[in-house]
Short mmCIF file of C-alpha atoms and ligand atoms in Angstrom, two decimals:
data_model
loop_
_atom_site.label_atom_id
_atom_site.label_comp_id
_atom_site.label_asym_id
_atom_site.label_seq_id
_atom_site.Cartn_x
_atom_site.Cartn_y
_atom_site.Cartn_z
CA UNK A 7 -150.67 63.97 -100.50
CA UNK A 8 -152.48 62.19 -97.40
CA UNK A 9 -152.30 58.63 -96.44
CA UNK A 10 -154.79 55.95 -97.56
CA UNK A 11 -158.09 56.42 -96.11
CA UNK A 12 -159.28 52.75 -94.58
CA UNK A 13 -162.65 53.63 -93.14
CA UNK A 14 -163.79 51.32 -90.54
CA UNK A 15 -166.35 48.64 -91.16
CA UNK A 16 -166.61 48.16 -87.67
CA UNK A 17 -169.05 50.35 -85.74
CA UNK A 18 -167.75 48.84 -82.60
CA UNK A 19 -164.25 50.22 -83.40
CA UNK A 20 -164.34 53.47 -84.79
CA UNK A 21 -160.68 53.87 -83.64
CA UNK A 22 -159.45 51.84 -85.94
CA UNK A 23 -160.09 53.54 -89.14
CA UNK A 24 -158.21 57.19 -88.49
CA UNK A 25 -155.09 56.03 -87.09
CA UNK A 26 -152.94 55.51 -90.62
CA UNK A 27 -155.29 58.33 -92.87
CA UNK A 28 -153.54 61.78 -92.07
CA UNK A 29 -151.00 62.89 -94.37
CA UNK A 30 -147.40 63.17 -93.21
CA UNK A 31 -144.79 65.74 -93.55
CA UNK A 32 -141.61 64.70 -93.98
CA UNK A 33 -139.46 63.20 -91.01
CA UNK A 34 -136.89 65.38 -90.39
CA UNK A 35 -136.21 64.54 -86.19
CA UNK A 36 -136.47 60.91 -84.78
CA UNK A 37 -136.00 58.89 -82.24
CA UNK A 38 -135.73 55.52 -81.76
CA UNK A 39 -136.59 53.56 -78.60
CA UNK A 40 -135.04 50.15 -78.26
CA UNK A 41 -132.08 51.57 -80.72
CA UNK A 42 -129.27 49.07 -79.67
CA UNK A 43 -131.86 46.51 -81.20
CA UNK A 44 -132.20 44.29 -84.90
CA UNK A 45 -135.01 47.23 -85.21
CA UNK A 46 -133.50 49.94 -83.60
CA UNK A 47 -129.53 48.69 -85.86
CA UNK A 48 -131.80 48.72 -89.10
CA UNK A 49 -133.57 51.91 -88.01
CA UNK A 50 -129.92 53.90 -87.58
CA UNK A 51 -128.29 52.02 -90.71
CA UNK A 52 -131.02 54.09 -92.37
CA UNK A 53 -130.11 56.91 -91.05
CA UNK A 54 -127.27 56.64 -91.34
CA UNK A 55 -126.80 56.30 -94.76
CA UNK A 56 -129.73 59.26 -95.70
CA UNK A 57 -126.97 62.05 -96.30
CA UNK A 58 -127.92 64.01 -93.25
CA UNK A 59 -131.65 63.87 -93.93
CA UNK A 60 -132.46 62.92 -90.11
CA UNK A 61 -131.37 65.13 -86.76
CA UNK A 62 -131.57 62.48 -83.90
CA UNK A 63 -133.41 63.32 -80.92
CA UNK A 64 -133.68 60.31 -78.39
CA UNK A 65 -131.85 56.95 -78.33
CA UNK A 66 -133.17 54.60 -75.81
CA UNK A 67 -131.82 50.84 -74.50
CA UNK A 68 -132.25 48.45 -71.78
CA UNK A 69 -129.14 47.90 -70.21
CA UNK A 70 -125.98 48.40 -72.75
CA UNK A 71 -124.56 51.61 -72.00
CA UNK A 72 -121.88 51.14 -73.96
CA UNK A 73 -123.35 50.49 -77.11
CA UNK A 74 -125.99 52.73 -76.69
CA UNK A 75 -123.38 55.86 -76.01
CA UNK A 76 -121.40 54.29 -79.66
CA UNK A 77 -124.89 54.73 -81.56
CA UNK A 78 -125.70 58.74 -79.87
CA UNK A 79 -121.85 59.71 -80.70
CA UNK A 80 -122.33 58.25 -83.75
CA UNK A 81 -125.63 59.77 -84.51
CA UNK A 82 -125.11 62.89 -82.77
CA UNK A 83 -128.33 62.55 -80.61
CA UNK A 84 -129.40 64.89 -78.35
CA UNK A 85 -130.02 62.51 -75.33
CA UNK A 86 -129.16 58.87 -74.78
CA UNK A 87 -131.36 56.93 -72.18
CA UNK A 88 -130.91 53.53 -70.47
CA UNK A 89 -133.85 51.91 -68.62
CA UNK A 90 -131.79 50.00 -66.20
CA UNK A 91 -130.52 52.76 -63.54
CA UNK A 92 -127.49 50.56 -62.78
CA UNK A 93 -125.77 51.73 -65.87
CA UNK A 94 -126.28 55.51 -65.50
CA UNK A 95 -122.53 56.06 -64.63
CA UNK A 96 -121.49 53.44 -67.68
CA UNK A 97 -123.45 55.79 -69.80
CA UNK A 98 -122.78 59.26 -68.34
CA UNK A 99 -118.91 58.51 -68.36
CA UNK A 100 -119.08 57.19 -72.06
CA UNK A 101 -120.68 60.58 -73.36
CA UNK A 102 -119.05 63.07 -71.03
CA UNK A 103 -117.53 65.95 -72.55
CA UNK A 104 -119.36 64.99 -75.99
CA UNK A 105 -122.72 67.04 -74.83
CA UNK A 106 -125.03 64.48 -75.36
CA UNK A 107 -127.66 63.76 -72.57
CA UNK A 108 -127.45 60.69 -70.16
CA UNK A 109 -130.29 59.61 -68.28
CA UNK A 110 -131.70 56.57 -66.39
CA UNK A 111 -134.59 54.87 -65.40
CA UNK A 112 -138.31 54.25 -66.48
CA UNK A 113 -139.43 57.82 -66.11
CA UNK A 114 -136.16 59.13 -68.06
CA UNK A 115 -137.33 56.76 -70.95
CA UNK A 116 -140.94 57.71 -71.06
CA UNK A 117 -139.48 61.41 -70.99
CA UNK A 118 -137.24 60.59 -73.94
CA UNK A 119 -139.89 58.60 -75.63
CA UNK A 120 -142.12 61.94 -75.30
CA UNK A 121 -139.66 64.37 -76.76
CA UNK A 122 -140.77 66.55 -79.58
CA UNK A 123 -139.93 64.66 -82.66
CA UNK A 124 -141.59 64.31 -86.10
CA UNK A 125 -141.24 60.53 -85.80
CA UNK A 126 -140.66 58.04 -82.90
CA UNK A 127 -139.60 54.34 -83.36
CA UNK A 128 -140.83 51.85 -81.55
CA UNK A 129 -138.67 49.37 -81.08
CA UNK A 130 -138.29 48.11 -77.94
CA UNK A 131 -139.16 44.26 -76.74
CA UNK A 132 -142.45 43.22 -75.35
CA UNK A 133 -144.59 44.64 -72.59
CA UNK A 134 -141.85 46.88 -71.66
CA UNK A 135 -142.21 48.67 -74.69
CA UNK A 136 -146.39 49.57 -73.53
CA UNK A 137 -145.65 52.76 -71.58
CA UNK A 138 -143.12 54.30 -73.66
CA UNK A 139 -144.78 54.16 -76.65
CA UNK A 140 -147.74 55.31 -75.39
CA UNK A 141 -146.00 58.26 -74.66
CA UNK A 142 -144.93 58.40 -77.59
CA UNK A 143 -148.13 58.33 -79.10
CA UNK A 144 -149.22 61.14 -76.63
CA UNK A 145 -146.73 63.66 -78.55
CA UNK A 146 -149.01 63.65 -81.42
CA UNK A 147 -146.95 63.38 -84.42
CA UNK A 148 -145.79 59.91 -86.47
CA UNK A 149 -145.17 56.12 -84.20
CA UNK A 150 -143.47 54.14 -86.70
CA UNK A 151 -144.33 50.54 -84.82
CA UNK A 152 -142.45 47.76 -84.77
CA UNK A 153 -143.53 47.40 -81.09
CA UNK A 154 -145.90 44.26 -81.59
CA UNK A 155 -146.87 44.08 -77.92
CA UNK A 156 -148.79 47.51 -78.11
CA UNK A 157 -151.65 46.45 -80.19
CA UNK A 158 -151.63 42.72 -78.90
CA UNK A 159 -151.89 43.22 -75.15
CA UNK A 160 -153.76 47.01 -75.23
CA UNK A 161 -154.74 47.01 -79.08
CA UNK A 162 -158.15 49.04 -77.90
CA UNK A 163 -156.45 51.37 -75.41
CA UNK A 164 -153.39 52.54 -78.24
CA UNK A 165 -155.80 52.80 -81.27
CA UNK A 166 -157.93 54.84 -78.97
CA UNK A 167 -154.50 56.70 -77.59
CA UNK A 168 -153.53 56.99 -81.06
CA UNK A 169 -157.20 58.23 -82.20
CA UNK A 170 -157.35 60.98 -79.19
CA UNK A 171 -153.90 62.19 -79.79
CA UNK A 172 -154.32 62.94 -83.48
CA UNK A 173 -150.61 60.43 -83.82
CA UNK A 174 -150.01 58.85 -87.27
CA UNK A 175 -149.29 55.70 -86.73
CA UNK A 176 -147.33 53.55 -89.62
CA UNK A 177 -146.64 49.72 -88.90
CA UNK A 178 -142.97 48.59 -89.42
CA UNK A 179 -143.95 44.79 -88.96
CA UNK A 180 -143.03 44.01 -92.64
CA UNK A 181 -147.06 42.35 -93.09
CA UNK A 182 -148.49 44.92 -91.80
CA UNK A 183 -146.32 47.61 -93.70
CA UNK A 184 -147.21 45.33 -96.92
CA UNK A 185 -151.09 45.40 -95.64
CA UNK A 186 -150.98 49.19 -95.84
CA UNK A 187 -149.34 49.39 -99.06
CA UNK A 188 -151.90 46.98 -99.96
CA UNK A 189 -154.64 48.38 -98.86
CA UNK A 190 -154.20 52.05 -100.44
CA UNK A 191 -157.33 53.35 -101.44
CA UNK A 192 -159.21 50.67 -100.54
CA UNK A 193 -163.23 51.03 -99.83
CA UNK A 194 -163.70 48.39 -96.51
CA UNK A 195 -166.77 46.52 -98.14
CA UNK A 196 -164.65 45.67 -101.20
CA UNK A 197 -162.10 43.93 -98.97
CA UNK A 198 -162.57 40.25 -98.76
CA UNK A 199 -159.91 39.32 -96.57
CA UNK A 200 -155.93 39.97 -95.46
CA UNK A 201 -153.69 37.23 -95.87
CA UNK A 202 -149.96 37.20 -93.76
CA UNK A 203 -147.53 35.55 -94.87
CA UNK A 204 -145.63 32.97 -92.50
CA UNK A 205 -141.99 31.48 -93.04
CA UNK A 206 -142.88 28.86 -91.00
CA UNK A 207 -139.98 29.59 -89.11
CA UNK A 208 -136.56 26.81 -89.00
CA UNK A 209 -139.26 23.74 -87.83
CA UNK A 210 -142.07 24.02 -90.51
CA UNK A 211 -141.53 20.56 -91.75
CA UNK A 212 -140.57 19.10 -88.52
CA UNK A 213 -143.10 16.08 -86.68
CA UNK A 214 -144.42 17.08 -83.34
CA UNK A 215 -142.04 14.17 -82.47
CA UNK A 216 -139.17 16.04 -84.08
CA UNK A 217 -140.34 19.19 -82.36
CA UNK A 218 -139.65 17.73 -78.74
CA UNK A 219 -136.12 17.84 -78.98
CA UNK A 220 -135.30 21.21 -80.62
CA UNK A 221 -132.82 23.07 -79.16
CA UNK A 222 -132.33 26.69 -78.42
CA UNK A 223 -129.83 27.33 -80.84
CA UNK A 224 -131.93 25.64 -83.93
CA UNK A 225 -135.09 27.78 -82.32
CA UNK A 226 -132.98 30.70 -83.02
CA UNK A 227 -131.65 30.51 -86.53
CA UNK A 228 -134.35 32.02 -88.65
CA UNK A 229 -133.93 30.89 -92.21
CA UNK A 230 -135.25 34.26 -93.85
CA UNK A 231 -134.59 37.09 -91.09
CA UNK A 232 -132.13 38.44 -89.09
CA UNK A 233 -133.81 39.21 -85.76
CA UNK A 234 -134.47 39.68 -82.26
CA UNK A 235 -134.30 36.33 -80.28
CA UNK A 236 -137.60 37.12 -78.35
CA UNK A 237 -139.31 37.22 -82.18
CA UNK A 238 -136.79 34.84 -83.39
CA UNK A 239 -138.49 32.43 -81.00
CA UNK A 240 -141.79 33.22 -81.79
CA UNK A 241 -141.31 32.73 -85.41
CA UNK A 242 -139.99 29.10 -84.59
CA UNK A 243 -143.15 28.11 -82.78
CA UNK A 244 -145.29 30.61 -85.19
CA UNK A 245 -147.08 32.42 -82.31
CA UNK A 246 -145.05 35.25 -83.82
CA UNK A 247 -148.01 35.04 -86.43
CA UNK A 248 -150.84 34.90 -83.88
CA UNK A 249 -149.43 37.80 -82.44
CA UNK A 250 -149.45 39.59 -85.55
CA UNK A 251 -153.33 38.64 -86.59
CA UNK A 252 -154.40 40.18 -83.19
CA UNK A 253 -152.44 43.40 -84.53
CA UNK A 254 -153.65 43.55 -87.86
CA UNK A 255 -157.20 43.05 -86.39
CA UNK A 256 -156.50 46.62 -84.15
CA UNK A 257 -154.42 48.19 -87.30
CA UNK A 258 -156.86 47.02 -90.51
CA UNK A 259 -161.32 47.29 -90.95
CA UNK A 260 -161.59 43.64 -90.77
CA UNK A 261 -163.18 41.31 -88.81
CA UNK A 262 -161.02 38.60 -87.58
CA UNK A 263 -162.98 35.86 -89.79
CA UNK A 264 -160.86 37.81 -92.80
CA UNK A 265 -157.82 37.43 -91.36
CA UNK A 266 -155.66 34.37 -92.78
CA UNK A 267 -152.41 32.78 -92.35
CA UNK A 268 -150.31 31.38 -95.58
CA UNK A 269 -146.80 29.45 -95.18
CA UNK A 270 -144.76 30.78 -97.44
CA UNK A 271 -141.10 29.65 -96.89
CA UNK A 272 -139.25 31.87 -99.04
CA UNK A 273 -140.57 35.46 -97.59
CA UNK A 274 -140.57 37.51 -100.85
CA UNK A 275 -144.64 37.91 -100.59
CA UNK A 276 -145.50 39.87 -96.92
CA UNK A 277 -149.31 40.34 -97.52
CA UNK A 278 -151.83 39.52 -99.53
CA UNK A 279 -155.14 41.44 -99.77
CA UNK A 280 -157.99 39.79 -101.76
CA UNK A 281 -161.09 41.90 -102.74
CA UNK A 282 -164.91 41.42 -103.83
CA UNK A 283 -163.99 41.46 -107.71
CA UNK A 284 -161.19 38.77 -106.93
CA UNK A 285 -158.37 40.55 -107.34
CA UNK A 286 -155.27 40.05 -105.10
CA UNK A 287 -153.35 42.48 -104.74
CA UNK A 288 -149.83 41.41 -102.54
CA UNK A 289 -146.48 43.28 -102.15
CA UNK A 290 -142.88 41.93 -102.40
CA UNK A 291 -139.72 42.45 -101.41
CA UNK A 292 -136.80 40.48 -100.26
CA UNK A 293 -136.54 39.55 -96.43
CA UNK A 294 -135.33 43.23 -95.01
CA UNK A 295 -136.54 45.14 -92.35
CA UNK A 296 -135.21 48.42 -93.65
CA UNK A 297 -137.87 48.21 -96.54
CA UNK A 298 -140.57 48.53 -94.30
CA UNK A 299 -138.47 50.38 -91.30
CA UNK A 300 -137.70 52.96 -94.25
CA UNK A 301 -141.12 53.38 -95.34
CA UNK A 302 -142.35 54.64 -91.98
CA UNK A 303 -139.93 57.21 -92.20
CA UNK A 304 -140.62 58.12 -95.67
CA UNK A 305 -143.82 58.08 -96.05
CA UNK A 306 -146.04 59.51 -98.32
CA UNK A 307 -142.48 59.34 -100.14
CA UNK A 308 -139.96 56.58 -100.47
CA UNK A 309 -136.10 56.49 -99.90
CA UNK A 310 -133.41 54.37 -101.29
CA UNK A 311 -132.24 51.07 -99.00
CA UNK A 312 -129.40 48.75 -100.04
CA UNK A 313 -132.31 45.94 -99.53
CA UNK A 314 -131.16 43.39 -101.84
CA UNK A 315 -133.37 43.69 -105.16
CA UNK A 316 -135.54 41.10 -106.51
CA UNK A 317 -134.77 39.08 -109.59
CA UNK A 318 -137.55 37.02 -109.69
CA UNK A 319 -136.14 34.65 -112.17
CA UNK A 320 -133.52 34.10 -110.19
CA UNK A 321 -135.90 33.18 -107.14
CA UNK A 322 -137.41 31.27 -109.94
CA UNK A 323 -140.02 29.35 -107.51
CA UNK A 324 -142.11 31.08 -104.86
CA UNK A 325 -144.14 28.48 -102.92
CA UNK A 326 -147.17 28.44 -100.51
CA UNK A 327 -148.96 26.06 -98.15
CA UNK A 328 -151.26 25.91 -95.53
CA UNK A 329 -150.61 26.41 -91.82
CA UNK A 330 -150.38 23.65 -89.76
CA UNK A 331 -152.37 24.57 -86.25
CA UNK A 332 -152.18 20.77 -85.37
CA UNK A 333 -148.37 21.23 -84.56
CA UNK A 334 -148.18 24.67 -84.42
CA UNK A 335 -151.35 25.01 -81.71
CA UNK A 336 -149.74 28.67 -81.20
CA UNK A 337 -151.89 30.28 -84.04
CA UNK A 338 -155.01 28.61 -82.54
CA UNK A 339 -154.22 29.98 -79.09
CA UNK A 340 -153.75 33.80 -80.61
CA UNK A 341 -157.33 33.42 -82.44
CA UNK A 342 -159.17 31.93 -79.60
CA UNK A 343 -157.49 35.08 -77.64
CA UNK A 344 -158.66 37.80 -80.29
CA UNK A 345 -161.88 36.20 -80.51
CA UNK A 346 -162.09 36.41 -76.71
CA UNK A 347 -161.27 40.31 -76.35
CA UNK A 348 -160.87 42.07 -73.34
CA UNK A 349 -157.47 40.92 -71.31
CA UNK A 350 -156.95 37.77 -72.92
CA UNK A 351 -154.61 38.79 -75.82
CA UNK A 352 -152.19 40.61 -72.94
CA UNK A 353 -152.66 37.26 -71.33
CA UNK A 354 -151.69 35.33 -73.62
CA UNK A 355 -148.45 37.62 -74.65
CA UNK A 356 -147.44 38.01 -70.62
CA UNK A 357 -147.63 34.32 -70.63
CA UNK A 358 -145.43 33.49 -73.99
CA UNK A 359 -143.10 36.68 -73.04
CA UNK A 360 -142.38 34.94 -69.77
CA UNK A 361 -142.07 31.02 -71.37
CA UNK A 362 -139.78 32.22 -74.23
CA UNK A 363 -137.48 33.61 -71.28
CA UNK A 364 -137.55 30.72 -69.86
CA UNK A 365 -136.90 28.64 -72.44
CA UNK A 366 -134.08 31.02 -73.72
CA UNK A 367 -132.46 30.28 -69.99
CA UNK A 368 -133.15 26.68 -71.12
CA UNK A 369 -134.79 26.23 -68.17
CA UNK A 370 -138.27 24.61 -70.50
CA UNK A 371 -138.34 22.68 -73.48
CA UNK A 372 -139.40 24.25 -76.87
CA UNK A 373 -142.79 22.87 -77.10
CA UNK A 374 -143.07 23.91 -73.07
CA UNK A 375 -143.22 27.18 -74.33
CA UNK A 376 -146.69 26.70 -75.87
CA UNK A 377 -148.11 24.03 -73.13
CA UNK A 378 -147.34 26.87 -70.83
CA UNK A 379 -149.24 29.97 -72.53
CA UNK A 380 -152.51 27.51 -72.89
CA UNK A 381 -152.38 26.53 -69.31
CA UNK A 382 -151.61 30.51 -68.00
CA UNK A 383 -154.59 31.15 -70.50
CA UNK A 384 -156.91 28.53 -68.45
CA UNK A 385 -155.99 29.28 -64.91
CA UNK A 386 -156.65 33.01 -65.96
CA UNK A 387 -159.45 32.37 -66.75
CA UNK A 388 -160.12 30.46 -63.35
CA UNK A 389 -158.62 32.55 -61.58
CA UNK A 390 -161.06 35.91 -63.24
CA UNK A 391 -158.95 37.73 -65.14
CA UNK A 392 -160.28 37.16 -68.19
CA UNK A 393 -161.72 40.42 -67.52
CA UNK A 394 -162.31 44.24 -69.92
CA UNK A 395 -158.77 45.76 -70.58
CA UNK A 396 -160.49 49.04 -71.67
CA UNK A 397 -157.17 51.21 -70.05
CA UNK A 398 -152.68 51.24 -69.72
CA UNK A 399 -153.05 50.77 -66.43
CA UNK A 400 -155.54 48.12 -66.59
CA UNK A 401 -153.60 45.70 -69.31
CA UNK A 402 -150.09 46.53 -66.61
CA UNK A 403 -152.18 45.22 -64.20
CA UNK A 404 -153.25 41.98 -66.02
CA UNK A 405 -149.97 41.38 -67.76
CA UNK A 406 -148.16 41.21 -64.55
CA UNK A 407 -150.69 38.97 -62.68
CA UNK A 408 -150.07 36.52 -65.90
CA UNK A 409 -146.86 36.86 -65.71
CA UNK A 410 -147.31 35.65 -62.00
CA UNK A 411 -149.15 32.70 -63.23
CA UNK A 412 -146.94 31.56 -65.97
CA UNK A 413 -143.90 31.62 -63.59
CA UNK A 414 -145.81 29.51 -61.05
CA UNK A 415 -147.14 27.17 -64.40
CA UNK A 416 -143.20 26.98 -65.24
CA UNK A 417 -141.74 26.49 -61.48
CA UNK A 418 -144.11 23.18 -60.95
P1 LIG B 2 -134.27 43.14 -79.91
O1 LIG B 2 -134.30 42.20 -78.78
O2 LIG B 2 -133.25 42.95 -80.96
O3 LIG B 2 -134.13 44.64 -79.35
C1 LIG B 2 -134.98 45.11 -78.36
C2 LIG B 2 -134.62 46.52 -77.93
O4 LIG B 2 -135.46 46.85 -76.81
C3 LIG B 2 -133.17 46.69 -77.45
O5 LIG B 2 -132.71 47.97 -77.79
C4 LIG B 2 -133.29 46.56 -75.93
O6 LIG B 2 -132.25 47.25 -75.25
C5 LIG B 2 -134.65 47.20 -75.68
N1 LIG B 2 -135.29 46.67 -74.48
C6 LIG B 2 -135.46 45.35 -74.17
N2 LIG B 2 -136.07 45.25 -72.97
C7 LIG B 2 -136.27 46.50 -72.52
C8 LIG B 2 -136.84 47.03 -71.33
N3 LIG B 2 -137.29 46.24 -70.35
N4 LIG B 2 -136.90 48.38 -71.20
C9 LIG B 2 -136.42 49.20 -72.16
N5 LIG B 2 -135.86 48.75 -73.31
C10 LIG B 2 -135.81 47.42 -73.49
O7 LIG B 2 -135.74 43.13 -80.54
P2 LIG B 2 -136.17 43.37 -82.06
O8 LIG B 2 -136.07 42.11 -82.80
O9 LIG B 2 -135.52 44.60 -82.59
O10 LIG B 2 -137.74 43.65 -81.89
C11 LIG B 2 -138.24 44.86 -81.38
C12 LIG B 2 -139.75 44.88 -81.55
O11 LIG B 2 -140.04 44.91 -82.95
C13 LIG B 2 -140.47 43.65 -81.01
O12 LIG B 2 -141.70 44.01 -80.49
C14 LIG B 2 -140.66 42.76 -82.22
O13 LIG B 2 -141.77 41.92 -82.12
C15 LIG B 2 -140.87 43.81 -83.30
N6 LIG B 2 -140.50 43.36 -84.64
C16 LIG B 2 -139.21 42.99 -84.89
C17 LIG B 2 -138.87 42.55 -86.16
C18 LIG B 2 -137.44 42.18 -86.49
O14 LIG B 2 -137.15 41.87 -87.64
N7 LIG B 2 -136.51 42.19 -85.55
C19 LIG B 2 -139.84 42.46 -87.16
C20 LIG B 2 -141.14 42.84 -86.87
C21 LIG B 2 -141.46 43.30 -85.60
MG1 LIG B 3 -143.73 40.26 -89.08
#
């Protein structure tokens, strides 16, 4: 069986048509970069649970050794790699004697990250995650991405990577996993456009007055997901979304005119695609990342997850509404950056990576976090970096020089 074949409709990017057609074997080895994450948990819970289905290669983390050297006993991996050096000994004392692999370091993670395996997950957190999941993609065999930052800040130079490679590349972000389901067999000129779906995050009915005075703990309790609190955060000022349009844009052949937003505060529908003969096809499932997480590992088959079935009469009520961009300007700020091109999407993520940080230190306010990314996005372009991102080493070089300016935007 082979995977769905989306043809591009784009001349301009052929790259974006191959990357999730080839069919897949089954994934027998894995590893999972950023695996002491909500991602990386889900990923192992998975695994965990398959009977013995997976042998586990490489397990990566920032800096907890100690939970990272739980999950490789636990999982009997082969090596266990933290990116922070300082906690080489942490790690290499928790696994000694158990003859599992400790390593350190940025290298040591791109190394792990290149591994032969039949599947890598990427998992890891923002910008950081760039250079070892494009070696990753550089093995040649299946990405499973939940790594967001990829396609937003180097979305040509990965589908190109992932083109040139011959990788299969599967999207765990549960929209875009519901966009591929949805968009099985589907001819490109018979698509009329791609709908995500948004929670709207814990604010969606709040004022802009009401939004001032938000604090970091109501920021970070999701109402439908358990996450991350770098995504958590985005979700709450739904750049989160904008972020994903500028990845379905790289994953999906559509222009970003067909790409739509719809609020939809109960997160049972993930995606809806709507063709020529107006038809709308959408897929549902309760709010889980293992659905989608397990589909990446699965695919062209499906395994069981204790995801929490759906009884829609229970739900009873599934409801929709527009997106607000009026006090929710991040959505505006993500199209205005995809319809811009070149470094401006890694611009604009450098920029809210660094003002989510901040405002997780509580050092801004939570609508800070947006004034900041559209002032970064204006001095950049002052300051000529709006420039082509055609290359890795190009977007590195752009996200850290917006990282400069947001930290300067923040400081004053
Ligand atoms: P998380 O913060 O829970 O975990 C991040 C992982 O990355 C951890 O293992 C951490 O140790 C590692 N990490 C962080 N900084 C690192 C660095 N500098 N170098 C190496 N490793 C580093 O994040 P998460 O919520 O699991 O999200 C992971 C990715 O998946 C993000 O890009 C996010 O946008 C995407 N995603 C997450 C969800 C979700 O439900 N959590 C859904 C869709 C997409
Ligand atoms: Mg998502």
């Amino acid at each position: 069986m082979s995977l769905p074949t989306v043809a591009t409709c784009d001349p301009e990017r052929p790259e974006n048509a191959s990357a999730i057609r080839r069919g897949g074997e089954p994934v027998r080895r894995i590893s999972v970069l950023g695996a002491t994450g909500s991602i990386g948990t889900s990923t192992l819970d998975i695994v965990g649970r398959s009977g013995g289905q997976f042998q586990v290669v490489a397990l990566t983390a920032n800096t907890n050794a100690e939970q990272l050297a739980e999950l490789a006993k636990r999982h009997r991996a082969e090596i266990a790699v933290v990116a922070d050096p300082d906690q080489y000994q942490v790690l290499a004392t928790a696994l000694a004697g158990t003859g599992i692999e400790a390593a350190a370091g940025a290298d040591a993670l791109d190394a792990a990250a290149s591994m032969p395996a039949d599947c890598v997950v990427a998992a890891i957190v923002g910008a950081a995650g760039l250079r070892p999941t494009f070696a990753a993609v550089r093995q040649g065999r299946r990405v499973a991405l939940a790594n967001k930052e990829c396609l937003v800040s180097a979305g040509q130079a990965f589908m190109s990577e992932v083109e040139r490679c011959g990788s299969e590349l599967l999207p765990v972000d549960s929209e875009h996993s519901a966009a591929f389901q949805t968009l099985l067999a589907a001819a490109p000129e018979t698509i009329d456009a791609i709908t995500l779906t948004a929670s709207g995050g814990p604010f969606r009915t709040y004022s802009k007055e009401q939004l001032e005075n938000v604090t970091r703990a109501e920021a970070l309790a999701h109402p439908t997901w358990s996450m991350g609190a770098k995504i958590s955060i985005d979700s709450a000022t739904m750049m989160n979304k904008g972020l994903e349009l500028i990845e379905a844009w790289h994953l999906f052949p559509v222009t970003p005119e067909q790409l739509k937003v719809l609020v939809h505060p109960q997160s049972i529908v993930h995606c809806l695609v709507s063709y020529c003969d107006g038809s709308v096809l959408a897929q549902m499932a309760s709010p889980d990342m293992r659905t989608p997480i397990s589909l990446a590992l699965a695919w062209p088959g499906r395994m069981p997850t204790p995801t929490k079935r759906l009884y829609l009469a229970e739900i009873a009520t599934l409801t929709f509404e527009a997106a607000d961009e009026d006090r929710f300007p991040a959505l505006r700020l993500a199209r205005e950056a995809m319809a811009r091109g070149g470094a401006a999407p890694a611009i604009l993520n450098a920029a809210n990576e660094v003002a989510v940080a901040a405002f997780l230190e509580n050092r801004i306010g939570f609508v800070d976090i947006v004034k900041t990314v559209a002032l970064c996005c204006e001095s950049a372009e002052k300051e000529g970096l709006m420039t082509k991102c055609d290359t890795l080493s190009e977007v590195l070089g752009v996200d850290a020089a917006a990282r400069c300016l947001a930290a300067a935007i923040i400081t004053h």
